[in-house]
Coordinates of C-alpha atoms and ligand atoms in Angstrom, one line a residue:
Chain O
M1 CA 108.3 105.8 46.9
L2 CA 108.2 102.4 48.2
F3 CA 107.2 100.2 45.3
A4 CA 108.0 96.6 44.8
L5 CA 110.1 95.7 41.8
P6 CA 108.0 94.5 38.9
K7 CA 107.8 90.9 37.9
N8 CA 107.6 90.7 34.1
N9 CA 104.5 88.6 33.6
N10 CA 101.9 89.2 31.0
N11 CA 100.4 85.6 31.0
T12 CA 97.4 86.3 33.1
Q13 CA 96.2 89.3 31.1
Q14 CA 96.8 87.6 27.8
K15 CA 95.1 84.4 29.0
H16 CA 92.1 86.4 30.1
E17 CA 91.8 88.2 26.8
E18 CA 92.1 85.0 24.8
F19 CA 89.5 83.3 26.9
Q20 CA 87.1 86.2 26.5
R21 CA 87.6 86.2 22.8
E22 CA 87.6 82.5 22.1
A23 CA 85.6 80.7 24.8
V24 CA 83.0 83.2 26.0
P25 CA 81.2 83.6 22.7
H26 CA 80.2 79.9 22.8
M27 CA 78.2 80.3 26.0
D28 CA 74.8 80.2 24.4
I29 CA 75.3 77.0 22.5
L30 CA 76.7 75.4 25.6
Y31 CA 73.9 76.6 27.7
N32 CA 71.4 75.0 25.3
Y33 CA 73.3 71.8 25.4
A34 CA 73.3 71.9 29.2
L35 CA 69.6 72.6 29.2
R36 CA 68.8 69.6 26.9
L37 CA 71.2 67.4 28.7
T38 CA 70.0 68.0 32.2
G39 CA 66.4 68.9 31.4
N40 CA 66.2 71.8 33.9
P41 CA 67.6 75.3 34.1
E42 CA 69.1 74.9 37.6
D43 CA 71.3 72.0 36.7
A44 CA 72.0 73.6 33.4
N45 CA 73.3 76.7 35.1
D46 CA 75.5 74.7 37.4
L47 CA 76.9 72.7 34.6
L48 CA 77.6 75.8 32.5
Q49 CA 79.3 77.4 35.4
E50 CA 81.4 74.4 36.1
T51 CA 82.3 74.0 32.5
Y52 CA 83.6 77.6 32.1
L53 CA 85.5 77.5 35.3
K54 CA 87.2 74.3 34.3
A55 CA 87.8 75.7 30.8
Y56 CA 89.5 78.7 32.3
R57 CA 91.6 76.6 34.7
F58 CA 92.7 74.4 31.8
W59 CA 93.0 77.1 29.2
D60 CA 96.7 76.3 28.9
K61 CA 95.8 72.8 27.8
F62 CA 93.6 74.1 24.9
E63 CA 95.5 73.7 21.7
K64 CA 95.4 77.1 20.0
G65 CA 93.9 77.1 16.6
T66 CA 91.8 74.0 17.1
N67 CA 88.0 74.0 17.6
C68 CA 87.4 75.8 20.9
R69 CA 83.7 75.1 20.8
A70 CA 84.3 71.4 20.5
W71 CA 86.8 71.5 23.3
L72 CA 84.3 73.3 25.6
F73 CA 81.7 70.9 24.6
R74 CA 83.8 67.9 25.6
I75 CA 84.5 69.5 29.0
M76 CA 80.8 70.0 29.5
R77 CA 79.9 66.5 28.5
N78 CA 82.6 65.0 30.7
S79 CA 81.4 67.1 33.6
Y80 CA 77.9 66.0 33.1
I81 CA 78.8 62.3 32.9
N82 CA 81.0 62.5 36.0
R83 CA 78.3 64.3 37.9
Y84 CA 75.4 62.2 37.0
R85 CA 77.2 58.9 36.5
K86 CA 75.3 57.2 39.3
A87 CA 72.0 58.2 37.8
V88 CA 72.7 56.6 34.4
K89 CA 70.2 53.9 33.8
T90 CA 70.8 50.9 31.6
P91 CA 68.8 51.4 28.4
E92 CA 65.5 49.7 28.7
H93 CA 64.2 47.3 26.2
V94 CA 62.2 49.2 23.6
D95 CA 59.5 47.7 21.5
Y96 CA 59.1 49.7 18.4
D97 CA 56.3 47.7 17.0
E98 CA 53.5 49.6 18.6
I99 CA 54.4 52.9 17.0
K100 CA 55.1 51.2 13.7
E101 CA 51.8 49.5 13.6
F102 CA 50.1 52.7 14.5
Y103 CA 51.9 54.6 11.8
N104 CA 51.1 52.0 9.2
T105 CA 47.4 52.5 9.9
I106 CA 47.4 56.3 9.8
R107 CA 49.7 56.3 6.8
E108 CA 47.0 54.5 4.8
Q109 CA 44.7 57.3 5.5
S110 CA 46.9 60.3 5.0
T111 CA 50.1 61.4 3.2
D112 CA 50.2 64.8 4.7
A113 CA 53.2 65.2 7.0
N114 CA 51.7 67.7 9.3
D115 CA 48.6 65.6 9.7
L116 CA 50.7 62.5 10.4
S117 CA 52.9 64.3 12.9
E118 CA 49.8 65.6 14.7
R119 CA 48.3 62.1 14.9
L120 CA 51.6 60.6 16.1
F121 CA 52.7 63.2 18.7
G122 CA 49.5 65.2 19.2
Q123 CA 49.7 68.3 21.3
L124 CA 52.8 67.5 23.3
L125 CA 54.1 70.5 25.2
D126 CA 57.6 71.8 24.7
D127 CA 58.4 70.7 28.2
Q128 CA 57.3 67.2 27.6
V129 CA 59.4 67.0 24.5
A130 CA 62.4 68.3 26.6
T131 CA 61.7 65.6 29.2
A132 CA 61.5 62.9 26.5
I133 CA 64.9 63.9 25.4
T134 CA 66.4 63.7 28.9
D135 CA 64.9 60.2 29.1
I136 CA 67.0 58.6 26.5
P137 CA 70.5 57.5 27.4
E138 CA 73.2 60.2 27.2
E139 CA 75.2 58.7 24.3
F140 CA 72.1 58.9 22.1
R141 CA 70.8 62.1 23.6
T142 CA 73.9 64.0 22.9
V143 CA 74.0 63.1 19.3
V144 CA 70.3 63.9 18.8
I145 CA 70.8 67.3 20.5
L146 CA 73.8 68.0 18.3
C147 CA 72.5 66.9 15.0
D148 CA 68.7 67.4 15.2
I149 CA 68.4 70.3 17.5
E150 CA 71.6 72.3 16.9
G151 CA 71.9 71.2 13.3
F152 CA 75.5 70.2 13.3
T153 CA 76.9 67.9 10.6
Y154 CA 78.0 64.4 11.5
E155 CA 81.6 65.5 11.0
E156 CA 81.1 68.3 13.5
A157 CA 79.3 66.1 16.0
A158 CA 82.1 63.5 15.6
E159 CA 84.7 66.1 16.6
F160 CA 82.5 67.2 19.6
V161 CA 82.0 63.7 20.9
D162 CA 85.5 62.5 19.8
C163 CA 84.3 59.4 17.9
P164 CA 84.1 58.2 14.3
I165 CA 81.4 59.4 12.0
G166 CA 80.0 55.9 11.7
T167 CA 79.3 56.0 15.5
I168 CA 77.5 59.3 15.1
R169 CA 75.3 57.8 12.4
S170 CA 74.4 54.7 14.3
R171 CA 73.8 56.6 17.6
L172 CA 71.6 59.0 15.7
H173 CA 69.7 56.2 14.1
R174 CA 69.0 54.5 17.5
G175 CA 68.5 57.9 19.3
R176 CA 65.7 58.9 16.9
K177 CA 64.0 55.6 17.4
L178 CA 64.2 55.8 21.2
L179 CA 63.0 59.4 21.1
R180 CA 60.0 58.8 18.8
D181 CA 58.9 55.9 21.0
K182 CA 59.0 58.1 24.1
L183 CA 57.2 60.9 22.3
F184 CA 54.6 58.6 21.0
K185 CA 54.0 57.1 24.5
Y186 CA 53.8 60.5 26.1
A187 CA 51.4 61.7 23.6
H188 CA 49.1 58.8 24.0
E189 CA 49.4 58.4 27.7
R190 CA 48.3 62.0 28.0
G191 CA 44.9 60.7 26.8
Y192 CA 45.2 62.2 23.4
E193 CA 42.4 60.6 21.6
V194 CA 43.3 58.9 18.4
K195 CA 40.6 57.4 16.2
D196 CA 42.3 55.3 13.7
K197 CA 39.3 53.9 12.0
Chain Y
M1 CA 64.8 41.0 2.6
N2 CA 68.5 41.4 2.3
E3 CA 67.7 44.6 0.5
C4 CA 65.6 45.9 3.5
K5 CA 68.6 45.4 5.7
K6 CA 70.8 47.4 3.4
I7 CA 68.1 50.1 3.3
Q8 CA 68.1 50.3 7.1
Q9 CA 71.7 51.4 7.0
F10 CA 70.8 54.2 4.6
I11 CA 67.9 55.6 6.5
T12 CA 69.8 58.0 8.7
D13 CA 71.8 59.4 5.9
A14 CA 68.6 59.8 3.8
V15 CA 66.9 61.7 6.6
D16 CA 69.8 64.1 6.8
N17 CA 70.2 64.4 3.0
R18 CA 73.5 62.8 3.0
L19 CA 73.0 59.9 0.7
K20 CA 75.5 59.5 -2.1
E21 CA 74.2 60.1 -5.5
A22 CA 74.8 56.5 -6.4
D23 CA 72.6 55.3 -3.5
K24 CA 69.8 57.7 -3.9
E25 CA 68.0 55.9 -6.7
F26 CA 68.4 52.6 -5.0
F27 CA 66.9 54.0 -1.8
Q28 CA 64.0 55.7 -3.5
S29 CA 63.0 52.8 -5.6
H30 CA 63.1 50.5 -2.6
I31 CA 60.9 52.7 -0.3
S32 CA 58.4 53.3 -3.1
K33 CA 57.7 49.6 -3.1
C34 CA 58.5 48.6 0.5
H35 CA 56.1 50.2 3.0
S36 CA 57.9 49.0 6.1
C37 CA 61.2 50.7 5.1
R38 CA 59.3 53.8 3.9
N39 CA 57.5 54.0 7.2
D40 CA 60.8 53.7 9.1
Y41 CA 62.2 56.5 7.0
E42 CA 59.2 58.7 7.4
L43 CA 58.9 58.2 11.1
D44 CA 62.5 59.4 11.5
V45 CA 61.8 62.5 9.4
L46 CA 58.7 63.3 11.4
T47 CA 60.5 62.8 14.7
K48 CA 63.4 65.0 13.7
D49 CA 61.1 67.8 12.4
F50 CA 58.8 67.6 15.4
V51 CA 61.6 67.8 17.9
K52 CA 63.1 70.8 16.1
T53 CA 59.9 72.7 16.1
K54 CA 59.3 72.0 19.8
I55 CA 62.7 72.8 21.2
S56 CA 63.5 76.4 20.9
R57 CA 66.9 78.0 21.2
Q58 CA 67.5 79.8 24.5
T59 CA 69.9 82.5 25.4
T60 CA 72.0 82.2 28.5
P61 CA 70.2 84.0 31.4
H62 CA 71.9 87.3 32.1
E63 CA 72.6 86.5 35.7
I64 CA 74.3 83.2 34.9
A65 CA 76.4 84.8 32.2
S66 CA 77.5 87.6 34.6
R67 CA 78.1 85.1 37.4
I68 CA 80.4 83.1 35.2
K69 CA 82.2 86.3 34.2
Q70 CA 82.7 87.2 37.9
D71 CA 84.0 83.7 38.6
I72 CA 86.6 84.1 35.9
D73 CA 87.5 87.6 37.0
K74 CA 88.0 86.3 40.5
H75 CA 90.4 83.7 39.1
V76 CA 92.2 86.4 37.2
A77 CA 92.5 88.5 40.2
Q78 CA 93.8 85.6 42.3
E79 CA 96.4 84.7 39.6
Q80 CA 97.4 88.3 39.5
R81 CA 97.8 88.4 43.2
T82 CA 100.3 85.6 43.1
R83 CA 102.0 86.6 39.9
G84 CA 103.0 90.0 38.9
V85 CA 100.3 92.3 37.7
F86 CA 101.5 94.7 35.1
A87 CA 103.9 94.8 32.2
Q88 CA 101.2 93.4 29.9
Y89 CA 100.9 96.3 27.6
P90 CA 104.1 96.4 25.6
L91 CA 102.8 98.8 23.0
A92 CA 101.2 101.1 25.5
R93 CA 104.4 101.0 27.4
A94 CA 106.4 102.2 24.4
A95 CA 103.9 104.9 23.8
V96 CA 104.1 106.1 27.4
I97 CA 107.8 106.2 27.4
A98 CA 107.6 108.3 24.2
M99 CA 105.1 110.6 25.9
L100 CA 107.3 111.0 29.0
V101 CA 110.3 111.9 26.8
F102 CA 108.2 114.5 25.1
G103 CA 106.8 115.6 28.4
I104 CA 110.3 116.1 29.9
A105 CA 111.4 118.0 26.8
F106 CA 108.3 120.2 27.1
V107 CA 109.0 120.9 30.8
L108 CA 112.6 121.7 30.1
Y109 CA 111.6 124.0 27.3
F110 CA 109.3 126.0 29.5
L111 CA 111.7 126.0 32.5
N112 CA 113.9 128.3 30.4
S113 CA 111.0 130.7 30.0
P114 CA 110.6 132.6 33.3
D115 CA 107.2 134.0 32.4
I116 CA 105.6 130.6 32.8
Q117 CA 107.7 129.3 35.7
N118 CA 104.5 129.2 37.6
T119 CA 102.9 126.8 35.2
V120 CA 105.8 124.4 35.3
Q121 CA 106.0 124.3 39.1
A122 CA 102.2 124.0 39.3
A123 CA 102.1 121.0 37.0
D124 CA 103.8 118.9 39.5
M125 CA 100.8 116.8 40.7
M126 CA 99.7 116.4 37.2
D127 CA 103.1 115.4 35.9
K128 CA 103.4 112.9 38.8
S129 CA 100.1 111.4 37.8
I130 CA 101.1 111.0 34.2
E131 CA 104.4 109.6 35.2
N132 CA 102.8 107.1 37.5
Y133 CA 100.3 106.1 34.9
G134 CA 103.3 105.2 32.7
L135 CA 104.9 103.3 35.6
F136 CA 101.7 101.3 36.1
L137 CA 101.5 100.5 32.5
A138 CA 105.1 99.5 32.4
G139 CA 104.7 97.3 35.5
T140 CA 107.2 99.3 37.6
I141 CA 104.4 100.0 40.1
Q142 CA 102.2 97.2 41.2
P143 CA 99.1 97.3 43.3
Q144 CA 99.4 95.7 46.7
Q145 CA 95.7 95.0 47.0
I146 CA 93.5 93.7 44.3
G147 CA 89.7 93.3 44.4
Q148 CA 86.8 92.7 42.1
N149 CA 85.4 96.0 43.1
V150 CA 86.4 99.1 45.1
D151 CA 84.7 97.8 48.2
E152 CA 87.3 95.2 48.6
L153 CA 89.9 98.0 48.9
R154 CA 88.1 100.1 51.4
D155 CA 89.7 98.5 54.5
Y156 CA 93.1 98.6 53.0
F157 CA 93.0 102.4 52.5
Q158 CA 90.9 103.2 55.6
E159 CA 93.5 101.7 58.0
R160 CA 96.4 103.5 56.4
V161 CA 95.5 107.0 55.2
E162 CA 94.3 110.1 57.0
F163 CA 92.3 111.6 54.1
P164 CA 89.2 110.0 52.6
V165 CA 90.1 107.9 49.6
A166 CA 87.6 108.2 46.7
L167 CA 86.5 104.7 45.9
K168 CA 84.1 105.2 43.0
P169 CA 82.7 102.0 41.5
V170 CA 83.3 101.9 37.8
K171 CA 81.0 100.1 35.3
D172 CA 82.5 97.0 33.5
C173 CA 85.6 97.1 35.7
E174 CA 87.3 93.8 35.6
W175 CA 89.3 94.4 38.7
V176 CA 90.7 97.2 40.7
G177 CA 94.0 97.5 42.4
G178 CA 95.3 99.8 45.1
V179 CA 98.6 100.8 46.6
L180 CA 99.8 103.5 49.0
S181 CA 103.1 105.3 49.0
D182 CA 104.8 108.0 51.0
Y183 CA 106.2 111.0 49.4
D184 CA 108.5 112.9 51.7
G185 CA 106.0 112.3 54.6
L186 CA 102.9 112.9 52.5
S187 CA 100.6 109.9 51.9
L188 CA 99.6 109.2 48.4
A189 CA 96.9 106.7 47.4
H190 CA 97.0 105.1 44.0
L191 CA 94.1 103.2 42.4
V192 CA 94.1 101.4 39.1
Y193 CA 90.9 100.2 37.4
K194 CA 91.2 97.5 34.8
L195 CA 88.6 98.1 32.1
P196 CA 88.1 96.1 28.9
G197 CA 89.8 98.8 26.9
G198 CA 92.8 99.6 29.2
I199 CA 93.5 101.0 32.6
V200 CA 92.4 104.1 34.5
Y201 CA 94.9 105.3 37.0
V202 CA 93.8 107.6 39.9
Y203 CA 96.2 109.5 42.1
Q204 CA 94.9 110.9 45.3
T205 CA 96.3 113.0 48.1
N206 CA 95.4 115.5 50.8
W207 CA 94.0 118.7 49.3
N208 CA 95.3 121.0 52.0
A209 CA 98.8 119.6 51.6
V210 CA 98.6 120.4 47.9
L211 CA 97.4 123.9 48.6
E212 CA 100.4 124.5 50.9
G213 CA 102.4 123.4 47.9
D214 CA 105.7 122.6 49.6
K215 CA 105.7 118.9 48.5
I216 CA 103.2 118.6 45.8
S217 CA 101.7 121.5 44.1
L218 CA 99.3 122.5 41.3
S219 CA 99.0 125.3 38.8
N220 CA 97.0 128.4 39.8
G221 CA 94.5 127.6 37.1
A222 CA 93.9 124.2 38.4
V223 CA 93.5 125.4 42.0
T224 CA 91.0 128.1 40.9
S225 CA 89.0 125.7 38.8
L226 CA 88.9 123.1 41.6
N227 CA 87.9 125.6 44.1
Q228 CA 85.1 127.0 42.0
T229 CA 83.7 123.9 40.2
G230 CA 85.3 121.0 42.0
W231 CA 86.9 120.0 38.6
Y232 CA 89.8 120.7 36.4
V233 CA 90.0 119.1 33.0
N234 CA 93.3 119.5 31.2
G235 CA 93.0 119.6 27.5
T236 CA 96.6 119.6 26.3
H237 CA 97.3 115.9 25.9
D238 CA 96.3 114.0 22.8
E239 CA 97.4 110.5 23.8
Y240 CA 95.8 110.4 27.2
S241 CA 93.3 112.4 29.3
V242 CA 93.8 113.9 32.7
V243 CA 90.9 114.9 34.9
M244 CA 91.2 116.3 38.4
W245 CA 88.5 116.7 41.0
L246 CA 88.0 117.2 44.7
Y247 CA 86.5 114.6 46.9
N248 CA 84.8 115.6 50.1
D249 CA 86.8 118.8 50.0
E250 CA 89.6 116.9 51.7
T251 CA 91.1 114.9 48.9
V252 CA 92.3 115.9 45.4
C253 CA 92.1 113.2 42.8
T254 CA 93.8 113.0 39.4
A255 CA 92.7 110.4 36.9
V256 CA 94.8 109.5 33.8
S257 CA 93.6 107.2 31.0
S258 CA 93.8 106.8 27.3
M259 CA 90.0 107.3 27.1
E260 CA 88.3 110.5 26.1
K261 CA 88.4 113.1 28.9
D262 CA 84.6 113.6 28.9
Q263 CA 84.2 109.9 29.4
L264 CA 86.8 109.9 32.1
R265 CA 85.1 112.8 33.8
Q266 CA 81.8 111.1 33.5
M267 CA 83.2 108.0 35.2
F268 CA 84.0 109.9 38.4
A269 CA 81.2 112.5 38.1
E270 CA 79.3 111.5 41.2
D271 CA 82.2 111.9 43.6
T272 CA 81.8 115.7 43.7
Q273 CA 78.2 115.4 44.8
E274 CA 78.9 113.3 47.8
Ligands
ZN301 ZN1 62.3 47.3 2.9

């Protein structure tokens, strides 16, 4: 029989198996991050695909035994930033006084959280909330997604973003303020009637 | 006022229940008397809770997940084309070598018994198949053509062999490889399917040539079974299964794998109906 001599090489198979075992199970969490980051399923799909391909290509660079999810996450975030760099807007000036004044008024009438939430954000649709999230600058958006939507601790988020915990805290602080302002504006632009007297 | 500034730094930790015990009381007592700080705190809590209820967790759409899997498989196949393919199952290889040693011992034992001479001679194609399965696992034989599915091998075989090669698609197959060889003038087609749990090796050749039996032959039992049912399922091996079937009445196929023989048979079941 005319067979070529074997080359003893088990890297590819081993790599594939490792990748299947360690990287593929995090697909859902990455998909959700992509969805919140881009705000639409098409871009999220592309971003997810790009992330996994890069991850596979650079699997040798992944330090075994470290946090694979955080590694994948950083690849996705960098891909996103590179791809949409041009679209990044400088953060607009935000005036928080409007919502604070409004809240002060309704807070005197009610102490019930559901009632207050309803009056603040009204009947915003899920899509509008998703849009509000994509409207805040990426550095704040990412931290809000990680901590408030995905429920990661500051420590975990710090590993994902590769920054100190104090940075997570301050970005979260500002991110929530930016977001609540957007949500409030959306809710009230929509013509949601608020009678505060 | 200085106190309010300090409280502002605690708000985020308070919202996330991360305040240190020592700071909790200070925080609580301040917001119970300072409405401005209390409102800041409450607004953040309300925002966090509202967003969480509005944003639901999605699962990756099935088509995207499988597209990604395909992308990766394509990469794997490319890498394997450029590198060597096999020799990645050291344990299985050891097992196969052990099986072959036993197999040879078995053959030698029966060769000495003239009554079943027929069985030994007839086991040739089956022995060859098992031997090749071991050679594939060990990396001694490598496919010359690799594709994501059998369709990518169609041209390779069609241009080179005179008998129809059974190219049955197999579910969950990660890649499939093919190679041809020549055995004393007789063409042999070898297929190897890589599945998540291991490989399936399929040996194929011209059925009439096997019936003539001068180069490759089969036991009478196998020939009878194949003629009558199109199948022959050998039940004597524990470590691996061997299943034979006829394809288009022109090709005889032998599949060898570590999976259950029923499962193996099921995998190629449709081929007899074509
Ligand atoms: Zn205060």
